[in-house]
Coordinates of N, CA and C in Angstrom, one line a residue:
M1 N 67.3 -27.6 80.9 CA 67.0 -26.5 80.0 C 67.5 -26.8 78.6
R2 N 68.7 -27.4 78.6 CA 69.3 -27.8 77.3 C 68.4 -28.7 76.5
T3 N 67.8 -29.7 77.2 CA 66.8 -30.6 76.6 C 65.6 -29.9 76.0
K4 N 65.1 -28.9 76.8 CA 63.9 -28.2 76.3 C 64.3 -27.3 75.1
M5 N 65.5 -26.7 75.1 CA 65.9 -25.9 73.9 C 66.1 -26.8 72.7
R6 N 66.7 -28.0 72.9 CA 66.8 -29.0 71.8 C 65.5 -29.4 71.2
L7 N 64.5 -29.6 72.1 CA 63.2 -30.0 71.7 C 62.5 -28.9 70.9
L8 N 62.8 -27.7 71.2 CA 62.3 -26.5 70.5 C 63.0 -26.2 69.2
G9 N 64.1 -26.9 69.0 CA 64.8 -26.8 67.7 C 66.0 -25.9 67.8
F10 N 66.4 -25.4 68.9 CA 67.6 -24.5 69.0 C 68.8 -25.4 69.2
R11 N 69.7 -25.5 68.2 CA 70.9 -26.3 68.3 C 72.1 -25.4 68.6
G12 N 72.9 -25.9 69.5 CA 74.2 -25.2 69.8 C 74.1 -23.9 70.5
A13 N 72.9 -23.6 70.9 CA 72.7 -22.3 71.6 C 73.2 -22.5 73.1
A14 N 74.0 -21.5 73.5 CA 74.5 -21.5 74.9 C 73.4 -21.2 75.8
V15 N 73.3 -22.0 76.8 CA 72.2 -21.8 77.8 C 72.9 -21.6 79.2
K16 N 72.5 -20.5 79.8 CA 73.1 -20.3 81.1 C 72.5 -21.2 82.1
P17 N 73.2 -21.6 83.1 CA 72.7 -22.6 84.1 C 71.5 -21.9 84.9
L18 N 70.5 -22.7 85.2 CA 69.4 -22.3 86.0 C 69.7 -22.4 87.5
N19 N 69.0 -21.6 88.3 CA 69.2 -21.8 89.7 C 68.5 -23.1 90.1
E20 N 68.8 -23.5 91.3 CA 68.3 -24.8 91.8 C 66.7 -24.9 91.8
E21 N 66.1 -23.9 92.2 CA 64.6 -23.9 92.3 C 64.0 -23.9 90.9
A22 N 64.5 -23.1 90.0 CA 64.0 -23.1 88.6 C 64.2 -24.5 87.9
A23 N 65.4 -25.1 88.2 CA 65.7 -26.4 87.6 C 64.8 -27.5 88.1
A24 N 64.5 -27.4 89.4 CA 63.6 -28.4 90.0 C 62.2 -28.2 89.5
E25 N 61.8 -27.0 89.3 CA 60.4 -26.7 88.8 C 60.3 -27.2 87.3
L26 N 61.3 -26.9 86.5 CA 61.3 -27.4 85.1 C 61.4 -28.9 85.0
G27 N 62.2 -29.5 85.9 CA 62.3 -31.0 85.9 C 60.9 -31.6 86.3
A28 N 60.3 -31.0 87.3 CA 59.0 -31.5 87.7 C 57.9 -31.3 86.6
E29 N 58.0 -30.2 85.9 CA 57.1 -30.0 84.8 C 57.3 -31.0 83.6
L30 N 58.6 -31.2 83.3 CA 58.9 -32.2 82.3 C 58.4 -33.6 82.7
L31 N 58.6 -34.0 83.9 CA 58.2 -35.3 84.4 C 56.7 -35.4 84.4
G32 N 56.0 -34.4 84.8 CA 54.6 -34.4 84.8 C 54.0 -34.5 83.3
E33 N 54.6 -33.8 82.4 CA 54.2 -33.9 81.0 C 54.5 -35.3 80.5
A34 N 55.6 -35.9 80.8 CA 55.9 -37.2 80.3 C 55.0 -38.2 80.9
L35 N 54.6 -38.1 82.2 CA 53.6 -39.0 82.8 C 52.2 -38.9 82.1
V36 N 51.8 -37.6 81.8 CA 50.5 -37.5 81.2 C 50.5 -38.0 79.8
F37 N 51.6 -37.8 79.1 CA 51.8 -38.4 77.7 C 51.8 -39.9 77.7
G38 N 52.5 -40.5 78.7 CA 52.6 -41.9 78.9 C 51.2 -42.5 79.2
V39 N 50.5 -41.9 80.1 CA 49.1 -42.4 80.4 C 48.2 -42.3 79.2
G40 N 48.3 -41.2 78.5 CA 47.5 -41.0 77.3 C 47.8 -42.0 76.2
G41 N 49.1 -42.3 76.0 CA 49.5 -43.3 75.1 C 49.0 -44.7 75.5
L42 N 49.1 -45.0 76.7 CA 48.6 -46.3 77.2 C 47.1 -46.4 77.0
C43 N 46.3 -45.4 77.3 CA 44.9 -45.4 77.0 C 44.6 -45.6 75.6
V44 N 45.3 -45.0 74.7 CA 45.1 -45.2 73.2 C 45.4 -46.6 72.9
Y45 N 46.5 -47.2 73.4 CA 46.9 -48.5 73.1 C 45.8 -49.5 73.6
L46 N 45.3 -49.3 74.8 CA 44.3 -50.2 75.4 C 43.0 -50.1 74.6
E47 N 42.6 -49.0 74.2 CA 41.4 -48.8 73.4 C 41.6 -49.5 72.0
Y48 N 42.8 -49.4 71.4 CA 43.0 -50.2 70.2 C 42.9 -51.7 70.4
L49 N 43.4 -52.2 71.5 CA 43.3 -53.6 71.8 C 41.9 -54.0 72.0
R50 N 41.1 -53.2 72.6 CA 39.7 -53.4 72.9 C 38.9 -53.5 71.6
Q51 N 39.2 -52.5 70.7 CA 38.5 -52.5 69.4 C 38.9 -53.6 68.5
A52 N 40.1 -54.0 68.6 CA 40.6 -55.1 67.7 C 39.9 -56.4 68.2
G53 N 39.9 -56.6 69.5 CA 39.2 -57.8 70.1 C 37.7 -57.8 69.8
S54 N 37.1 -56.7 69.8 CA 35.7 -56.6 69.5 C 35.4 -57.0 68.0
A55 N 36.3 -56.4 67.1 CA 36.2 -56.7 65.7 C 36.4 -58.2 65.4
R56 N 37.4 -58.8 66.1 CA 37.7 -60.2 66.0 C 36.5 -61.1 66.4
R57 N 35.9 -60.7 67.6 CA 34.7 -61.5 68.1 C 33.6 -61.4 67.1
R58 N 33.3 -60.2 66.6 CA 32.2 -60.0 65.6 C 32.5 -60.8 64.4
E59 N 33.7 -60.8 63.9 CA 34.0 -61.6 62.7 C 33.8 -63.1 63.0
E60 N 34.3 -63.6 64.1 CA 34.1 -65.0 64.5 C 32.6 -65.3 64.5
H61 N 31.8 -64.4 65.1 CA 30.3 -64.7 65.2 C 29.7 -64.7 63.8
L62 N 30.1 -63.9 62.9 CA 29.6 -63.9 61.5 C 30.0 -65.2 60.8
E63 N 31.3 -65.6 61.0 CA 31.7 -66.9 60.4 C 30.9 -68.0 60.9
Q64 N 30.6 -68.1 62.2 CA 29.8 -69.1 62.8 C 28.4 -69.1 62.2
T65 N 27.8 -67.9 62.1 CA 26.5 -67.8 61.5 C 26.5 -68.3 60.1
L66 N 27.5 -67.9 59.3 CA 27.6 -68.4 57.9 C 27.7 -69.9 57.9
S67 N 28.5 -70.4 58.7 CA 28.7 -71.9 58.8 C 27.4 -72.6 59.1
D68 N 26.7 -72.1 60.1 CA 25.4 -72.7 60.4 C 24.4 -72.6 59.3
L69 N 24.4 -71.5 58.6 CA 23.5 -71.3 57.4 C 23.9 -72.3 56.3
R70 N 25.1 -72.5 56.1 CA 25.6 -73.5 55.1 C 25.1 -74.9 55.4
Q71 N 25.3 -75.2 56.7 CA 24.9 -76.6 57.2 C 23.4 -76.7 57.0
G72 N 22.6 -75.7 57.3 CA 21.2 -75.8 57.2 C 20.8 -75.9 55.7
L73 N 21.5 -75.2 54.8 CA 21.2 -75.3 53.4 C 21.5 -76.7 52.9
E74 N 22.6 -77.3 53.3 CA 23.0 -78.6 52.9 C 21.9 -79.6 53.4
R75 N 21.5 -79.4 54.6 CA 20.4 -80.3 55.2 C 19.2 -80.2 54.4
L76 N 18.8 -79.0 54.0 CA 17.6 -78.8 53.2 C 17.7 -79.4 51.8
Q77 N 18.9 -79.3 51.2 CA 19.1 -79.8 49.9 C 19.1 -81.4 50.0
S78 N 19.6 -81.9 51.0 CA 19.5 -83.4 51.1 C 18.0 -83.8 51.4
D79 N 17.3 -83.1 52.2 CA 15.9 -83.4 52.4 C 15.1 -83.3 51.0
L80 N 15.4 -82.2 50.3 CA 14.8 -82.0 49.0 C 15.1 -83.2 48.0
E81 N 16.3 -83.6 48.0 CA 16.7 -84.8 47.2 C 16.0 -86.1 47.6
A82 N 15.8 -86.2 48.9 CA 15.1 -87.4 49.5 C 13.6 -87.3 49.1
L83 N 13.0 -86.1 49.1 CA 11.6 -86.0 48.7 C 11.5 -86.2 47.2
R84 N 12.4 -85.8 46.4 CA 12.3 -86.0 45.0 C 12.5 -87.5 44.6
A85 N 13.3 -88.2 45.4 CA 13.5 -89.7 45.2 C 12.2 -90.4 45.6

């Protein structure tokens, strides 16, 4: 209960002890919320990793395409020079 009061911004407030059933219920609620928050955070992190990997693969593909186009252009330029000669 003290933790919950601190999270809500109440500093130094005296909190009377809870009975065992209420303390167990509050503990289970906090544990459940922490679990949901952890799973949500993990999902966000994994989605970030997936998006970053996708962007990296897309960039690598574009670089490869650009490299292929440059090689093709060089080949065409050399062919043009050969035809001019």
